[in-house]
Amino acid sequence: MKKRSLIVLLIIIGLYGTSTIFAGEKVHWGYSGHEGPEYWGKLNPKFSLCMEGKNQSPINLTGMIEGKLLPITVNYQTGGNEILNNGNTIQVNYMPGSTINVNGDQFELKQFHFHSPSENTIEGESYPMEAHFVHADKKGTLAVIALMFKSGDKNAELEKAWIQMPEKPGEKNVLPKHIDANILLPQNHDYYRFNGSLTTPPCSEGVWWLVIKQTTTASKEQIEQFSHTMHHPNNRPVQPVNARMILK
Amino acid sequence: MKKRSLIVLLIIIGLYGTSTIFAGEKVHWGYSGHEGPEYWGKLNPKFSLCMEGKNQSPINLTGMIEGKLLPITVNYQTGGNEILNNGNTIQVNYMPGSTINVNGDQFELKQFHFHSPSENTIEGESYPMEAHFVHADKKGTLAVIALMFKSGDKNAELEKAWIQMPEKPGEKNVLPKHIDANILLPQNHDYYRFNGSLTTPPCSEGVWWLVIKQTTTASKEQIEQFSHTMHHPNNRPVQPVNARMILK
């Protein structure tokens, strides 16, 4: 199987696990101790980019360059139909047929999942929760839309998933009320753009990152429900920007 | 020795050799046959980025995004004091003290060298020769200024180096007339910027690329003197852009 097909498959079956499978070999990783982010690159040779990559995510977005970024065209259907707990995140899988167009390239939404606190930071500011909407184009190139949550009004669309949140790792529930990712996004899709990686092993690079400038809200209880279910923070620390540009 | 210190050292002693030394181990590479660019990634595990990197150089510059790029401040002294032939390029080494400032970061000019035909292409256009001015900042981050040569008027500053060009690999000559890299650059320093890699093994990433928009000239004879001394083209083919942005 080609590497990019493998990556897309891993996304579909739930990449953000406590372990990543390569050629039948299961490698456990996590967010603390000797399985924590600072050790990811040493857990397996296939994870070497986690340690050696020069274009890793997340980052602190600062020193942004003003650029003529084309709008993201969002063509999402109501398609979030199952929710899973893989021990390191809560993920909502998405039915085929929902796409974004950005810079002439089309990417299909595969799933979205959450990190608390946020992984990316903006001008040094961390947010209580961040959603990652993971898309892939036909060649297997990934594009992630990142959305920051502040603590505030209860999020009704999120609640359709949250009431089915599996408490234990490995559990998956169907969603009787399908989620519309478009309702989760704010009206204004203005974004920061940079070039990065998966924020979890194998930390593969060549990923488009589109961070929505406008934040949204979830209630304190909704954020706590997520972090209590995880039992631990699930944010990788910010990585060096190196020679990259961050556009605004 | 730290990896970045090693890279800077390799640049200073002449990285662009027919071989790259890692821990005493010499790995031969070249531009044709089983040592050619398509095999670099397999010649040695340390060269894996040549094959697997998602942010490799050179590229075809196209789909540029208009962005507010800050000017490059060039503070070069007359410092090109020796010229060497390492079998895969002709390189002019530079004395310490010549710097550029870009985006608030200072980089020191270490050496410049040549490729024929050009490695980067602009909107699909190849140029007969390309110079790479290789700089490093204090942390070991590299910045390369790329300058395209068209065939035209004889280049007098280049000629100060060319009259001392060593014919055989491994040879090095002192330059009685030191070169001023500032005279090689055109007056207008407007540039394209992207994030890339070394164009030769180990193809290390995290390199700033600044491609000067204005071209310069060398005479047909000067370009031929270079390519005849090399005996072969020394341009790596263009690599996929992936999730990168090219700013103009």
XYZ file of C-alpha atoms in Angstrom:
496
model
C 0.000 0.000 0.000
C 1.281 3.465 -0.832
C 2.275 5.599 2.175
C -0.299 8.270 1.426
C -3.076 5.728 1.018
C -2.010 4.273 4.340
C -2.200 7.684 5.972
C -5.679 8.317 4.578
C -6.763 4.887 5.758
C -5.354 5.571 9.212
C -7.374 8.775 9.329
C -10.537 7.020 8.316
C -10.155 4.206 10.826
C -9.151 6.642 13.533
C -5.517 7.694 13.422
C -5.621 9.487 16.732
C -5.296 6.303 18.743
C -3.187 5.431 21.711
C -1.187 3.449 19.247
C -0.287 3.605 15.603
C -0.017 0.456 13.546
C 2.781 -0.016 11.019
C 3.015 -3.327 9.194
C 1.164 -5.030 12.021
C 3.394 -3.480 14.628
C 1.573 -1.547 17.348
C 3.428 1.346 18.901
C 1.913 2.923 21.993
C 2.214 6.636 22.547
C 0.536 9.144 24.814
C 0.804 12.546 26.421
C 2.842 11.876 29.557
C 5.851 9.997 30.886
C 7.949 7.877 28.564
C 5.196 7.750 25.959
C 4.815 11.535 25.997
C 5.477 14.018 23.154
C 9.165 14.500 23.941
C 9.714 10.737 23.440
C 7.514 10.168 20.366
C 10.454 10.432 17.953
C 12.308 7.674 19.797
C 9.418 5.234 20.243
C 9.738 3.957 16.674
C 11.935 4.768 13.649
C 8.714 5.572 11.746
C 8.087 8.387 14.232
C 11.444 10.087 13.567
C 9.823 13.212 12.091
C 8.281 13.886 15.528
C 11.862 14.567 16.662
C 13.692 15.629 13.506
C 11.036 17.314 11.348
C 11.551 20.998 10.629
C 7.906 21.589 9.709
C 5.987 20.238 12.672
C 2.619 21.132 14.198
C 1.308 22.644 16.381
C 2.949 26.075 16.457
C 2.512 29.417 18.115
C 1.107 31.607 15.347
C 3.049 34.863 15.444
C 4.884 37.117 13.000
C 2.128 36.530 10.471
C 2.687 37.911 6.961
C -0.188 39.706 5.254
C -1.024 37.792 2.107
C -3.802 37.535 -0.431
C -5.313 34.274 0.804
C -8.209 33.037 -1.295
C -11.445 32.227 0.603
C -12.135 28.642 1.669
C -15.273 27.343 -0.070
C -17.058 25.028 2.354
C -19.428 22.402 0.904
C -20.297 20.356 3.957
C -23.290 18.020 4.233
C -24.808 16.925 7.536
C -22.568 13.888 7.880
C -21.078 13.321 11.336
C -22.519 9.881 12.082
C -20.365 8.207 14.735
C -18.276 9.194 17.726
C -15.341 7.305 19.172
C -13.008 7.496 22.125
C -9.558 6.226 21.215
C -7.923 7.119 24.498
C -6.244 10.231 23.213
C -9.113 12.122 21.673
C -12.815 12.089 20.957
C -13.394 11.821 17.225
C -16.510 12.252 15.095
C -16.322 10.340 11.827
C -17.864 11.905 8.761
C -19.743 10.319 5.863
C -18.299 10.871 2.359
C -19.357 13.845 0.238
C -18.417 16.896 2.316
C -15.628 18.975 0.823
C -13.713 22.216 0.995
C -12.034 24.022 -1.884
C -8.946 26.042 -1.144
C -6.466 27.483 -3.629
C -7.957 25.370 -6.432
C -7.573 22.072 -4.572
C -10.517 19.994 -3.262
C -10.306 18.141 0.053
C -12.919 15.813 1.563
C -13.801 15.954 5.266
C -12.949 12.619 6.921
C -13.387 13.313 10.638
C -13.036 15.941 13.304
C -11.612 15.579 16.776
C -10.636 17.680 19.775
C -7.712 18.790 21.900
C -7.838 20.428 25.328
C -6.152 22.787 25.890
C -5.592 23.981 22.323
C -2.530 22.695 20.456
C -1.869 25.758 18.319
C -1.617 29.058 20.146
C -2.206 32.501 18.604
C 0.206 35.261 19.625
C 1.035 33.140 22.650
C -2.608 32.676 23.668
C -3.860 29.180 24.449
C -7.567 28.301 24.191
C -9.459 25.810 26.376
C -10.310 23.563 23.412
C -9.425 23.199 19.705
C -11.213 21.173 17.030
C -9.359 19.734 14.029
C -11.414 19.063 10.895
C -9.252 16.616 8.918
C -9.599 16.533 5.117
C -7.765 14.644 2.379
C -7.515 15.312 -1.354
C -7.417 12.568 -3.990
C -3.622 12.326 -3.786
C -3.781 11.843 -0.027
C -2.591 15.335 0.869
C -4.133 16.415 4.149
C -5.709 19.765 5.051
C -6.739 20.515 8.629
C -9.122 23.312 9.590
C -8.445 24.309 13.193
C -11.158 25.997 15.239
C -10.595 27.520 18.677
C -13.232 27.204 21.433
C -13.591 29.711 24.228
C -15.610 29.009 27.343
C -19.037 30.648 26.965
C -22.424 29.759 25.542
C -23.321 26.095 25.296
C -22.696 24.748 21.804
C -25.908 23.048 20.621
C -24.403 21.339 17.559
C -21.512 19.984 19.628
C -24.020 18.701 22.185
C -25.488 16.303 19.583
C -22.123 14.511 19.717
C -21.333 15.114 23.371
C -24.451 13.303 24.650
C -23.106 10.164 22.940
C -19.481 10.593 24.070
C -18.019 7.141 24.852
C -16.466 7.116 28.290
C -13.916 4.377 27.699
C -11.066 4.086 25.177
C -11.986 1.817 22.290
C -15.684 2.571 22.496
C -17.665 3.936 19.570
C -21.280 5.136 19.432
C -23.564 5.956 16.541
C -25.037 9.435 16.482
C -28.838 9.387 16.192
C -28.717 13.103 15.300
C -26.058 13.589 12.613
C -23.723 16.557 13.015
C -23.374 19.393 10.511
C -19.740 20.526 10.671
C -20.795 23.685 8.874
C -22.827 24.738 11.921
C -19.797 24.188 14.147
C -17.770 26.637 12.032
C -18.351 30.358 12.516
C -19.918 32.338 9.648
C -16.636 34.074 8.886
C -14.100 31.603 7.484
C -11.112 34.009 7.409
C -8.043 32.024 8.334
C -4.332 31.891 9.026
C -2.445 29.461 6.797
C 0.773 27.564 7.390
C 2.451 24.322 6.351
C 2.755 21.695 9.060
C 2.296 18.095 10.147
C 0.049 15.702 12.006
C 0.211 16.623 15.715
C 0.342 12.936 16.668
C 2.716 10.104 15.649
C 3.913 9.529 12.961
C 3.922 13.381 12.734
C 3.821 13.177 8.906
C 4.531 16.485 7.185
C 3.098 18.146 4.078
C -0.185 19.027 5.844
C -2.074 22.243 5.017
C -3.098 24.090 8.198
C -5.978 26.545 8.059
C -6.679 28.158 11.438
C -10.037 29.954 11.535
C -9.521 33.443 12.989
C -12.964 33.700 14.598
C -13.388 31.636 17.739
C -16.527 29.788 18.808
C -17.779 28.757 22.211
C -18.611 25.696 24.240
C -19.924 25.807 27.788
C -17.603 25.251 30.730
C -19.447 21.957 31.309
C -18.937 20.820 27.707
C -15.209 21.531 27.876
C -14.951 19.781 31.238
C -16.879 16.772 29.961
C -14.229 16.368 27.274
C -11.212 16.843 29.523
C -12.653 14.584 32.240
C -13.315 11.833 29.696
C -9.704 12.128 28.459
C -8.318 12.165 32.051
C -5.304 14.172 30.796
C -4.432 17.145 28.568
C -4.078 15.982 24.963
C -2.137 18.830 23.413
C 1.299 18.373 21.879
C 3.544 21.342 22.837
C 4.166 23.981 20.145
C 7.035 23.234 17.744
C 9.658 25.530 16.159
C 8.446 27.491 13.121
C 11.895 27.387 11.458
C 11.828 28.641 7.843
C 8.031 28.594 7.527
C 5.751 31.519 6.798
C 2.409 32.023 8.530
C -0.021 33.977 6.374
C -2.919 36.081 7.592
C 28.308 17.648 17.790
C 24.813 18.989 17.338
C 23.214 18.249 13.969
C 22.852 21.909 13.053
C 26.462 22.668 13.972
C 27.462 19.718 11.788
C 25.446 21.095 8.880
C 27.039 24.535 9.228
C 30.471 22.911 9.398
C 29.713 20.875 6.280
C 28.747 24.074 4.490
C 31.919 25.837 5.543
C 34.193 22.980 4.511
C 32.286 22.525 1.267
C 29.123 20.512 1.634
C 28.483 20.281 -2.067
C 30.952 17.466 -2.554
C 30.735 14.231 -4.457
C 30.359 12.667 -1.075
C 28.932 13.566 2.286
C 30.643 12.395 5.437
C 28.653 11.148 8.398
C 30.557 9.846 11.414
C 33.538 9.037 9.220
C 31.385 7.259 6.664
C 31.719 8.609 3.110
C 28.668 8.283 0.906
C 29.132 9.020 -2.774
C 26.361 10.699 -4.698
C 26.138 12.412 -8.043
C 23.802 13.503 -10.795
C 23.519 10.400 -12.981
C 23.083 6.623 -12.867
C 22.754 4.845 -9.555
C 24.213 7.805 -7.670
C 21.742 10.223 -9.293
C 19.009 12.296 -7.607
C 16.344 9.568 -7.850
C 18.585 7.271 -5.785
C 19.887 9.749 -3.199
C 17.284 8.771 -0.606
C 18.350 5.137 -0.798
C 22.124 5.631 -0.737
C 22.162 6.108 3.032
C 19.555 6.224 5.825
C 20.775 9.769 6.603
C 19.625 10.812 3.128
C 16.033 9.637 3.647
C 14.597 13.168 3.421
C 15.787 13.274 -0.225
C 13.122 10.626 -0.847
C 10.530 11.197 1.883
C 10.694 14.925 2.632
C 7.567 16.940 1.904
C 9.415 20.262 1.831
C 12.231 19.668 -0.633
C 14.130 21.983 -2.982
C 14.343 22.900 -5.796
C 10.797 23.638 -6.939
C 8.995 25.171 -9.860
C 7.837 28.533 -8.525
C 4.219 28.948 -9.591
C 0.907 29.896 -7.957
C 2.700 32.558 -5.967
C 0.692 34.354 -3.274
C 1.017 38.115 -2.993
C 2.340 38.918 0.454
C 3.935 41.792 2.306
C 7.517 40.524 2.259
C 9.970 42.742 4.118
C 13.075 43.836 2.151
C 16.318 41.890 2.528
C 19.025 44.101 4.026
C 22.338 43.086 2.467
C 25.536 43.891 4.392
C 28.170 42.119 2.330
C 31.895 42.846 2.474
C 34.317 41.975 -0.336
C 35.052 38.516 0.997
C 35.117 35.743 -1.617
C 38.676 34.536 -1.125
C 38.938 30.967 -2.438
C 37.383 28.829 -5.147
C 37.050 25.072 -5.144
C 35.913 22.300 -7.458
C 34.337 19.450 -5.500
C 33.201 17.468 -8.516
C 29.596 18.561 -8.305
C 29.875 22.321 -8.205
C 32.245 25.248 -8.216
C 32.130 27.001 -4.879
C 33.508 30.343 -3.709
C 34.150 30.438 0.032
C 33.485 33.656 1.872
C 35.351 35.265 4.763
C 33.315 35.962 7.945
C 31.512 39.237 8.456
C 29.070 39.467 5.532
C 25.439 39.254 6.539
C 21.846 39.646 5.440
C 18.882 40.619 7.586
C 15.505 39.249 6.662
C 12.337 39.289 8.768
C 14.330 40.273 11.857
C 16.789 37.386 11.588
C 20.497 37.805 10.723
C 22.308 35.254 8.553
C 26.026 35.203 7.653
C 27.199 34.434 4.115
C 29.331 31.269 4.141
C 29.812 30.475 0.453
C 28.199 30.661 -2.934
C 28.150 28.028 -5.669
C 26.554 27.317 -9.019
C 24.195 24.975 -10.835
C 23.725 24.629 -14.591
C 21.027 24.525 -15.755
C 19.120 26.230 -12.924
C 17.645 24.055 -10.166
C 14.590 26.167 -9.367
C 12.399 27.129 -12.297
C 10.040 30.118 -12.409
C 6.627 29.540 -13.983
C 8.159 26.524 -15.712
C 11.117 28.461 -17.091
C 14.612 27.066 -16.607
C 17.682 29.351 -16.701
C 21.141 28.414 -17.988
C 22.770 28.953 -14.587
C 21.767 29.604 -10.959
C 23.912 30.806 -8.074
C 23.149 29.872 -4.461
C 24.424 32.219 -1.750
C 24.360 30.068 1.398
C 23.943 31.804 4.767
C 23.543 30.518 8.336
C 22.220 32.224 11.450
C 23.627 31.651 14.943
C 21.276 28.717 15.552
C 22.424 27.020 12.347
C 19.286 27.806 10.343
C 20.168 28.211 6.685
C 18.998 30.881 4.237
C 19.819 30.597 0.549
C 19.593 33.512 -1.881
C 19.099 32.138 -5.395
C 20.084 34.227 -8.408
C 19.258 33.306 -11.985
C 21.755 33.909 -14.814
C 20.708 34.469 -18.397
C 23.159 34.264 -21.284
C 24.205 37.818 -22.236
C 26.859 40.316 -21.214
C 30.037 38.998 -19.682
C 29.934 39.181 -15.880
C 33.079 41.008 -14.730
C 32.735 40.184 -11.012
C 32.148 36.505 -11.792
C 35.228 36.558 -14.027
C 37.466 37.297 -11.006
C 36.513 33.810 -9.787
C 36.235 32.109 -13.161
C 39.893 32.821 -14.146
C 40.921 30.765 -11.103
C 38.381 27.942 -11.631
C 40.021 24.619 -10.663
C 39.638 22.102 -13.469
C 39.778 18.956 -11.368
C 37.616 17.755 -8.459
C 39.325 18.280 -5.126
C 41.312 21.288 -6.295
C 41.128 24.667 -4.571
C 42.656 28.004 -5.589
C 43.052 31.269 -3.738
C 41.514 34.312 -5.358
C 44.035 37.142 -5.776
C 41.122 39.506 -6.449
C 38.480 38.956 -3.757
C 34.871 38.802 -4.884
C 32.129 41.156 -3.722
C 28.911 39.125 -3.659
C 27.003 42.398 -3.508
C 28.187 43.243 -7.039
C 26.957 39.854 -8.273
C 23.450 40.629 -6.989
C 21.247 42.946 -9.046
C 20.351 46.357 -7.564
C 16.771 45.292 -6.974
C 16.580 42.642 -4.249
C 12.843 41.880 -4.619
C 12.375 38.174 -4.081
C 10.116 35.144 -3.973
C 10.176 33.320 -0.643
C 9.484 29.692 0.182
C 10.490 27.081 2.736
C 12.689 24.268 1.409
C 15.770 22.118 1.813
C 19.347 21.628 0.713
C 19.272 20.545 -2.958
C 21.991 17.965 -2.304
C 22.252 15.074 0.190
C 21.372 14.984 3.044
C 18.554 17.235 1.705
C 18.047 18.741 5.193
C 14.864 20.794 5.516
C 14.076 24.019 7.360
C 15.962 26.158 4.833
C 14.781 29.679 3.932
C 14.734 30.186 0.145
C 14.867 33.707 -1.245
C 14.817 33.749 -5.049
C 15.791 37.149 -6.470
C 13.222 38.173 -9.101
C 15.633 40.154 -11.278
C 17.988 38.009 -13.317
C 21.607 38.801 -14.086
C 23.838 37.739 -16.977
C 26.965 35.791 -17.711
C 28.438 35.394 -21.175
C 27.831 32.218 -23.152
C 31.548 31.449 -22.686
C 31.343 31.882 -18.904
C 28.366 29.534 -18.656
C 30.074 27.006 -20.919
C 33.298 27.211 -18.931
C 31.302 26.146 -15.867
C 29.358 23.329 -17.523
C 32.467 22.008 -19.311
C 34.391 21.947 -16.048
C 31.531 20.008 -14.411
C 31.249 17.590 -17.386
C 27.547 17.071 -16.511
C 24.422 19.008 -15.556
C 24.335 19.531 -11.777
C 20.697 20.380 -11.184
C 18.437 18.270 -8.996
C 14.974 17.960 -10.635
C 12.155 20.081 -9.184
C 10.305 18.563 -6.210
C 6.606 18.628 -5.224
C 5.458 21.837 -3.516
C 2.903 19.960 -1.332
C 1.376 22.181 1.370
C 3.892 25.006 0.976
C 3.194 28.596 0.026
C 5.382 30.585 -2.342
C 5.217 34.305 -1.653
C 5.878 37.093 -4.124
